[in-house]
Amino acid sequence: MILGKASIKFDEAPYIQSYASVVGKKEGEGPLGAAFDEVVEDPMFGGENWEDAEGRLQAKIAQNAMKKGEFTPENIRYIYAGDLLGQLIATFFGLKDMNIPLFGLYGACSTMGEALSLGAMSVAGGFSDCTMCLTSSHFASAEKTFRFPLGYGTQRKFSATWTVTGGGGVILGKKSSKARITGITTGKIVDYGIKDKENMGACMAPAAADTIYQHFCDFSSKPKDYDKIITGDLGYIGQTILIDLLEEKGCDIKYNHMDCGIEIFNKDAQDTHAGASGCGCSASVLCSLILGQITKGAWKKVLFVPTGALFSPVTANEGNSIPGIAHAVVIEHS
Amino acid sequence: MILGKASIKFDEAPYIQSYASVVGKKEGEGPLGAAFDEVVEDPMFGGENWEDAEGRLQAKIAQNAMKKGEFTPENIRYIYAGDLLGQLIATFFGLKDMNIPLFGLYGACSTMGEALSLGAMSVAGGFSDCTMCLTSSHFASAEKTFRFPLGYGTQRKFSATWTVTGGGGVILGKKSSKARITGITTGKIVDYGIKDKENMGACMAPAAADTIYQHFCDFSSKPKDYDKIITGDLGYIGQTILIDLLEEKGCDIKYNHMDCGIEIFNKDAQDTHAGASGCGCSASVLCSLILGQITKGAWKKVLFVPTGALFSPVTANEGNSIPGIAHAVVIEHS
């Protein structure tokens, strides 16, 4: 059922059949360490370079999600997947031997929201009985792509976030389970003109506010209708801006807002400054803490809103602003 | 209706409500020059750099597609779009002021097939009454990204293809028209181990063969059931390989195969070697020659198969192979 300008409430909401998270050593040492399915100590994941490492990470996520749900690649009709690297090379090289029809997606760190939205449409529309949605990020491949190679030892601003090495995968289908995707609100690009790529929380918060507010309008809902409203990777600075922006529109989310970028690391002990980021951040927290709480019924209804900063090394060097985008997904206990 | 491993036949096939193509000067001088909606002489499209130029090209395509169909941005529920640049910056910066919910896609030069497949699902599934699918490429932004800046004056191999400056946009909806998307076959990644990024036709032909063969199996159809089987940008070398590979499987497509990368330039007069490529190649030929022939009924049924080479400057430098992917879309006169 189409709602308002940007939302869908599914008549037959797809069920989450299986999910899995895989993260690196640092993420495993954080507050959510015990919640992840697998913590891999080797930052190379057995690979030869950082891109290969992230590809192997993504393959491992897919394998774990299938194994936990007792699926084989033959059971998976579609994969919707993406990563942060140019031309999605972690996704394509990681998943190339799976032999599964694949849609490559890029929404920066909002990609898990995009994958779940499109994946849910494929199942709810009757086009797939089994769709896998997954994303990854890797600290070293992201630093190399967007900032400086690690060997330079560049200092980080306090407003910068730490890219998560990790990711998550969700398998959607029609078989009854404890969690389902009941609705989505698709984001549009929002540009407040911010240019500081070491303050991505500020770049993305306006898009998160826009999508969340649009969601409340389209669903005629209020913040207190959700046990949690969970953004992807705004971090501490972005969280403050988001709460302020929504307060200006009459929405008080401060009592039930959570940000995956704040939850995954211990800011002081782990030296992660403004929080965490990367499309593996929201995906790995979704596929550990969040779906854990939803499937056991501790949280009945969650608004999950991965947030992306839209820039490349080229646009940043050319002096462009960094617009944001955010895609919201309603996940309910069932 | 789900067909076989990788295909859908739509019960309510979405109609093509409007379409538009915009290309650069060289494309305008080619054999299809008169068929394009707009030929822009300025390679910068009024912008400040090549990325900005491609963004403006993409915005122009969207505006033209809306104008031809008498749509405004308020009528468009979703955009499914992509380009070849890292982090999809032409798409995001080109479309950021449209204020339309957007899904960013990356399938290299197969992206128009991916966009049409997902866009058709959104309409056929009842999730959208109006979806725009568009892709672009730009010779100079692609050369800068994947090969060498133009100023280097690097010599091109005869097996290399020329990236099209241009693109196309299609608006899908439910209102009756002269053309509709009746089915799709979604590609998986196929890797024959070829590493030569100056012979992308060879890299992509195995994926095209795989998707087309899968399509015939899933739909129980034969080559002669289609007026044309049209690949995206295999060029002359890729075409020969595709025909050979399908012949080995008992499918003779040589009498009705056409490749957008062969059609758009005059090989000898325009010095384009093995043909054309880029996700704007298949998109601009679709939104001029192909949809023109289909809407007037000269072609009743076409299998449109954009093909993508999956690599980045990083994977190429690291010595990886270049796998391919291809997504097929059935477009019929109605």
Short mmCIF file of C-alpha atoms in Angstrom, two decimals, chain B:
data_model
loop_
_atom_site.label_atom_id
_atom_site.label_comp_id
_atom_site.label_asym_id
_atom_site.label_seq_id
_atom_site.Cartn_x
_atom_site.Cartn_y
_atom_site.Cartn_z
CA MET B 1 5.04 -14.63 -11.98
CA ILE B 2 8.38 -16.19 -11.03
CA LEU B 3 10.00 -18.15 -13.86
CA GLY B 4 12.91 -20.52 -13.36
CA LYS B 5 15.98 -19.47 -11.47
CA ALA B 6 16.34 -15.87 -12.55
CA SER B 7 13.30 -14.52 -14.39
CA ILE B 8 9.99 -12.79 -13.88
CA LYS B 9 7.09 -12.51 -16.33
CA PHE B 10 4.97 -9.61 -15.12
CA ASP B 11 1.27 -10.29 -14.64
CA GLU B 12 0.65 -6.58 -15.02
CA ALA B 13 3.47 -5.42 -17.25
CA PRO B 14 4.46 -1.78 -16.61
CA TYR B 15 4.05 0.64 -19.51
CA ILE B 16 6.70 3.03 -20.74
CA GLN B 17 5.10 6.44 -20.22
CA SER B 18 7.93 8.56 -21.55
CA TYR B 19 11.59 8.35 -22.49
CA ALA B 20 14.37 10.68 -23.53
CA SER B 21 17.96 10.55 -24.71
CA VAL B 22 20.66 13.21 -24.49
CA VAL B 23 24.12 12.77 -26.04
CA GLY B 24 27.31 14.66 -26.79
CA LYS B 25 28.59 16.08 -30.06
CA LYS B 26 30.43 12.97 -31.29
CA GLU B 27 27.39 10.75 -30.67
CA GLY B 28 25.25 13.31 -32.48
CA GLU B 29 27.53 12.99 -35.52
CA GLY B 30 27.11 9.20 -35.58
CA PRO B 31 24.58 7.07 -37.47
CA LEU B 32 21.87 7.58 -34.82
CA GLY B 33 22.37 11.35 -34.55
CA ALA B 34 18.90 12.28 -35.74
CA ALA B 35 17.21 9.84 -33.36
CA PHE B 36 18.37 11.45 -30.10
CA ASP B 37 16.18 13.98 -28.35
CA GLU B 38 19.01 16.38 -27.69
CA VAL B 39 22.62 16.68 -28.83
CA VAL B 40 24.72 18.96 -26.63
CA GLU B 41 27.76 20.46 -28.36
CA ASP B 42 29.49 21.59 -25.15
CA PRO B 43 31.31 18.59 -23.60
CA MET B 44 31.20 20.38 -20.22
CA PHE B 45 27.40 20.74 -20.39
CA GLY B 46 27.94 24.18 -18.87
CA GLY B 47 29.70 22.69 -15.83
CA GLU B 48 33.04 23.27 -14.17
CA ASN B 49 34.64 19.82 -14.40
CA TRP B 50 33.94 16.44 -15.98
CA GLU B 51 32.01 15.07 -13.00
CA ASP B 52 29.86 18.19 -12.90
CA ALA B 53 29.37 17.85 -16.67
CA GLU B 54 28.04 14.31 -16.32
CA GLY B 55 25.79 15.34 -13.43
CA ARG B 56 24.29 18.08 -15.59
CA LEU B 57 23.85 15.58 -18.42
CA GLN B 58 21.95 13.28 -16.10
CA ALA B 59 19.73 16.11 -14.86
CA LYS B 60 19.02 17.08 -18.48
CA ILE B 61 17.96 13.51 -19.31
CA ALA B 62 15.58 13.46 -16.33
CA GLN B 63 14.12 16.85 -17.27
CA ASN B 64 13.63 15.83 -20.89
CA ALA B 65 11.97 12.53 -19.97
CA MET B 66 9.59 14.37 -17.64
CA LYS B 67 8.87 17.13 -20.18
CA LYS B 68 8.13 14.71 -23.02
CA GLY B 69 5.64 12.83 -20.83
CA GLU B 70 4.24 15.98 -19.22
CA PHE B 71 5.41 14.92 -15.79
CA THR B 72 6.72 17.15 -12.99
CA PRO B 73 9.09 15.96 -10.24
CA GLU B 74 6.06 15.76 -7.92
CA ASN B 75 4.62 13.01 -10.17
CA ILE B 76 7.71 10.81 -9.97
CA ARG B 77 7.58 8.48 -7.00
CA TYR B 78 11.03 6.91 -7.32
CA ILE B 79 14.20 7.36 -9.32
CA TYR B 80 16.42 4.33 -9.94
CA ALA B 81 19.68 5.66 -11.33
CA GLY B 82 23.40 5.16 -11.65
CA ASP B 83 26.57 5.98 -13.52
CA LEU B 84 30.13 4.63 -13.82
CA LEU B 85 31.94 6.96 -11.45
CA GLY B 86 33.12 5.99 -7.98
CA GLN B 87 30.40 6.56 -5.37
CA LEU B 88 27.90 7.45 -8.15
CA ILE B 89 28.71 11.13 -7.99
CA ALA B 90 27.25 12.07 -11.38
CA THR B 91 23.90 10.63 -10.29
CA PHE B 92 23.88 12.10 -6.81
CA PHE B 93 25.12 15.57 -7.71
CA GLY B 94 23.09 15.68 -10.93
CA LEU B 95 19.79 14.70 -9.32
CA LYS B 96 20.19 16.17 -5.84
CA ASP B 97 17.86 19.12 -6.37
CA MET B 98 15.02 17.02 -7.80
CA ASN B 99 13.60 16.24 -4.38
CA ILE B 100 12.57 12.74 -5.42
CA PRO B 101 13.16 9.51 -3.41
CA LEU B 102 16.16 7.86 -5.04
CA PHE B 103 17.81 4.45 -5.21
CA GLY B 104 21.45 4.54 -6.35
CA LEU B 105 22.47 1.54 -8.47
CA TYR B 106 25.79 0.26 -9.75
CA GLY B 107 26.07 -2.50 -12.31
CA ALA B 108 28.76 -0.90 -14.47
CA CYS B 109 27.45 -0.67 -18.04
CA SER B 110 24.59 -3.07 -17.18
CA THR B 111 23.03 -0.42 -14.93
CA MET B 112 20.20 0.51 -17.32
CA GLY B 113 19.12 -3.15 -17.29
CA GLU B 114 19.28 -3.18 -13.50
CA ALA B 115 17.34 0.10 -13.22
CA LEU B 116 14.61 -1.08 -15.61
CA SER B 117 14.35 -4.44 -13.79
CA LEU B 118 13.98 -2.89 -10.34
CA GLY B 119 11.84 -0.03 -11.63
CA ALA B 120 9.51 -2.49 -13.36
CA MET B 121 9.21 -4.49 -10.13
CA SER B 122 8.27 -1.33 -8.23
CA VAL B 123 5.40 -0.59 -10.64
CA ALA B 124 4.25 -4.19 -11.23
CA GLY B 125 4.32 -4.85 -7.47
CA GLY B 126 1.98 -1.93 -6.83
CA PHE B 127 4.60 0.11 -4.97
CA SER B 128 4.82 2.95 -7.45
CA ASP B 129 2.59 4.57 -10.04
CA CYS B 130 5.50 6.36 -11.67
CA THR B 131 9.18 5.36 -11.60
CA MET B 132 12.04 6.93 -13.52
CA CYS B 133 15.02 4.75 -14.55
CA LEU B 134 18.09 6.49 -15.91
CA THR B 135 21.81 6.14 -16.45
CA SER B 136 24.57 8.19 -17.99
CA SER B 137 28.22 8.03 -18.92
CA HIS B 138 30.67 10.65 -20.11
CA PHE B 139 33.76 9.95 -22.21
CA ALA B 140 36.02 12.29 -20.27
CA SER B 141 34.89 11.40 -16.74
CA ALA B 142 35.20 7.71 -17.60
CA GLU B 143 38.66 8.07 -19.17
CA LYS B 144 39.80 10.01 -16.10
CA THR B 145 38.37 7.35 -13.78
CA PHE B 146 39.34 4.15 -15.53
CA ARG B 147 42.25 4.94 -17.84
CA PHE B 148 44.23 8.16 -18.20
CA PRO B 149 43.29 11.85 -18.19
CA LEU B 150 42.64 13.04 -21.74
CA GLY B 151 45.58 15.45 -21.63
CA TYR B 152 48.02 12.52 -21.65
CA GLY B 153 47.01 11.73 -25.23
CA THR B 154 47.35 8.00 -24.58
CA GLN B 155 47.01 5.68 -27.58
CA ARG B 156 44.06 3.32 -27.58
CA LYS B 157 44.21 -0.37 -28.45
CA PHE B 158 42.08 -1.54 -31.36
CA SER B 159 40.19 -3.78 -28.94
CA ALA B 160 39.20 -0.79 -26.80
CA THR B 161 35.75 0.79 -26.90
CA TRP B 162 34.86 4.47 -26.76
CA THR B 163 32.79 5.55 -23.75
CA VAL B 164 29.60 7.26 -24.86
CA THR B 165 28.87 10.76 -23.62
CA GLY B 166 25.16 10.48 -23.15
CA GLY B 167 22.40 8.59 -21.50
CA GLY B 168 18.74 7.83 -21.42
CA GLY B 169 15.82 7.92 -19.03
CA VAL B 170 12.58 5.93 -19.05
CA ILE B 171 9.48 6.66 -16.99
CA LEU B 172 7.46 3.54 -16.12
CA GLY B 173 3.86 3.51 -14.96
CA LYS B 174 0.44 1.93 -15.30
CA LYS B 175 -1.15 4.09 -17.99
CA SER B 176 -1.55 2.32 -21.34
CA SER B 177 1.06 3.17 -23.98
CA LYS B 178 2.76 1.71 -27.03
CA ALA B 179 5.51 -0.18 -25.17
CA ARG B 180 5.78 -2.19 -21.98
CA ILE B 181 8.27 -4.24 -20.02
CA THR B 182 6.82 -7.72 -19.94
CA GLY B 183 9.64 -9.64 -18.27
CA ILE B 184 13.15 -9.61 -16.85
CA THR B 185 16.05 -12.01 -16.37
CA THR B 186 18.55 -10.94 -13.72
CA GLY B 187 22.21 -11.67 -14.28
CA LYS B 188 24.77 -13.25 -12.03
CA ILE B 189 28.48 -12.51 -12.11
CA VAL B 190 30.43 -14.49 -14.71
CA ASP B 191 34.23 -14.50 -14.67
CA TYR B 192 36.24 -16.08 -17.49
CA GLY B 193 39.46 -14.69 -16.03
CA ILE B 194 40.10 -12.04 -18.68
CA LYS B 195 42.21 -9.16 -17.37
CA ASP B 196 42.47 -6.77 -20.31
CA LYS B 197 40.52 -3.60 -19.53
CA GLU B 198 41.10 -2.48 -23.10
CA ASN B 199 39.05 -5.43 -24.32
CA MET B 200 35.88 -5.13 -22.33
CA GLY B 201 33.81 -6.84 -24.98
CA ALA B 202 35.66 -10.07 -24.20
CA CYS B 203 35.18 -9.52 -20.45
CA MET B 204 31.41 -9.03 -20.77
CA ALA B 205 30.43 -11.47 -23.55
CA PRO B 206 30.36 -14.55 -21.27
CA ALA B 207 27.94 -12.80 -18.88
CA ALA B 208 25.73 -11.73 -21.79
CA ALA B 209 25.71 -15.31 -23.08
CA ASP B 210 24.85 -16.63 -19.62
CA THR B 211 21.94 -14.24 -19.09
CA ILE B 212 20.53 -14.66 -22.60
CA TYR B 213 20.74 -18.47 -22.38
CA GLN B 214 19.13 -18.40 -18.91
CA HIS B 215 16.41 -16.20 -20.35
CA PHE B 216 15.65 -18.69 -23.14
CA CYS B 217 15.50 -21.51 -20.57
CA ASP B 218 13.31 -19.62 -18.09
CA PHE B 219 10.85 -18.33 -20.71
CA SER B 220 11.00 -21.48 -22.87
CA SER B 221 11.74 -19.19 -25.78
CA LYS B 222 14.04 -19.21 -28.79
CA PRO B 223 16.07 -16.50 -30.53
CA LYS B 224 13.55 -16.21 -33.34
CA ASP B 225 10.82 -15.28 -30.84
CA TYR B 226 12.41 -11.81 -30.69
CA ASP B 227 12.63 -9.23 -33.44
CA LYS B 228 15.92 -8.13 -31.96
CA ILE B 229 18.25 -9.36 -29.23
CA ILE B 230 20.16 -6.23 -28.26
CA THR B 231 23.22 -6.17 -26.04
CA GLY B 232 24.56 -3.02 -24.43
CA ASP B 233 28.15 -2.43 -25.35
CA LEU B 234 29.96 -5.60 -26.38
CA GLY B 235 31.30 -3.97 -29.53
CA TYR B 236 32.64 -5.94 -32.50
CA ILE B 237 34.91 -8.30 -30.54
CA GLY B 238 32.36 -9.03 -27.83
CA GLN B 239 29.65 -9.63 -30.40
CA THR B 240 31.69 -12.35 -32.12
CA ILE B 241 32.37 -14.05 -28.79
CA LEU B 242 28.72 -13.83 -27.73
CA ILE B 243 27.47 -15.38 -30.96
CA ASP B 244 30.07 -18.18 -30.66
CA LEU B 245 29.27 -18.92 -27.00
CA LEU B 246 25.54 -19.13 -27.67
CA GLU B 247 26.09 -21.24 -30.76
CA GLU B 248 27.92 -23.76 -28.56
CA LYS B 249 24.72 -24.01 -26.51
CA GLY B 250 22.59 -24.48 -29.60
CA CYS B 251 21.27 -20.92 -29.86
CA ASP B 252 21.79 -19.06 -33.10
CA ILE B 253 21.30 -15.32 -32.50
CA LYS B 254 23.40 -14.03 -35.39
CA TYR B 255 20.43 -13.05 -37.54
CA ASN B 256 18.71 -10.87 -34.95
CA HIS B 257 21.53 -9.74 -32.68
CA MET B 258 22.30 -6.06 -32.45
CA ASP B 259 24.74 -4.27 -30.13
CA CYS B 260 24.23 -0.66 -29.05
CA GLY B 261 28.01 -0.24 -28.95
CA ILE B 262 28.21 -1.09 -32.65
CA GLU B 263 25.24 1.04 -33.74
CA ILE B 264 26.04 4.38 -32.13
CA PHE B 265 29.28 5.24 -33.94
CA ASN B 266 30.63 4.88 -37.45
CA LYS B 267 33.69 2.79 -36.60
CA ASP B 268 35.90 3.97 -39.46
CA ALA B 269 34.83 7.58 -39.87
CA GLN B 270 34.72 8.19 -36.11
CA ASP B 271 37.85 6.26 -35.07
CA THR B 272 36.07 4.34 -32.34
CA HIS B 273 37.89 1.03 -32.79
CA ALA B 274 35.95 -1.89 -31.25
CA GLY B 275 32.76 0.09 -30.68
CA ALA B 276 31.21 2.08 -27.88
CA SER B 277 30.64 1.45 -24.19
CA GLY B 278 29.45 3.13 -21.01
CA CYS B 279 26.13 2.88 -19.23
CA GLY B 280 24.99 5.79 -21.37
CA CYS B 281 25.54 3.72 -24.51
CA SER B 282 22.73 1.21 -24.07
CA ALA B 283 20.55 3.81 -22.33
CA SER B 284 20.81 6.38 -25.12
CA VAL B 285 20.28 3.83 -27.89
CA LEU B 286 17.30 2.39 -25.99
CA CYS B 287 15.76 5.84 -25.63
CA SER B 288 16.13 6.69 -29.31
CA LEU B 289 16.33 3.90 -31.91
CA ILE B 290 15.02 0.96 -29.87
CA LEU B 291 11.98 2.49 -28.20
CA GLY B 292 11.27 4.38 -31.41
CA GLN B 293 11.04 1.11 -33.35
CA ILE B 294 9.01 -0.58 -30.63
CA THR B 295 6.48 2.22 -30.13
CA LYS B 296 5.78 2.43 -33.84
CA GLY B 297 5.41 -1.33 -34.03
CA ALA B 298 8.33 -1.99 -36.40
CA TRP B 299 9.73 -4.28 -33.68
CA LYS B 300 7.13 -6.18 -31.68
CA LYS B 301 9.36 -7.86 -29.12
CA VAL B 302 12.91 -7.05 -28.11
CA LEU B 303 15.29 -8.59 -25.59
CA PHE B 304 17.37 -5.69 -24.27
CA VAL B 305 20.52 -6.85 -22.44
CA PRO B 306 22.87 -4.17 -21.07
CA THR B 307 26.24 -5.65 -20.14
CA GLY B 308 28.68 -4.55 -17.44
CA ALA B 309 32.40 -5.09 -16.80
CA LEU B 310 33.07 -5.32 -13.06
CA PHE B 311 36.36 -3.70 -12.15
CA SER B 312 37.77 -0.53 -10.70
CA PRO B 313 41.11 1.20 -11.22
CA VAL B 314 42.19 -0.46 -7.94
CA THR B 315 41.27 -4.02 -8.88
CA ALA B 316 42.82 -3.58 -12.32
CA ASN B 317 46.07 -2.32 -10.79
CA GLU B 318 46.02 -5.19 -8.30
CA GLY B 319 45.97 -7.66 -11.20
CA ASN B 320 42.44 -8.98 -10.82
CA SER B 321 40.35 -10.39 -13.61
CA ILE B 322 37.38 -8.43 -14.96
CA PRO B 323 34.14 -10.36 -14.44
CA GLY B 324 30.94 -9.37 -16.23
CA ILE B 325 27.25 -9.12 -15.47
CA ALA B 326 24.22 -8.63 -17.77
CA HIS B 327 20.57 -7.96 -17.02
CA ALA B 328 17.91 -8.75 -19.63
CA VAL B 329 14.63 -6.90 -20.07
CA VAL B 330 11.83 -7.91 -22.47
CA ILE B 331 10.21 -4.90 -24.10
CA GLU B 332 7.13 -5.41 -26.26
CA HIS B 333 4.99 -3.25 -28.52
CA SER B 334 1.50 -2.88 -27.06
#
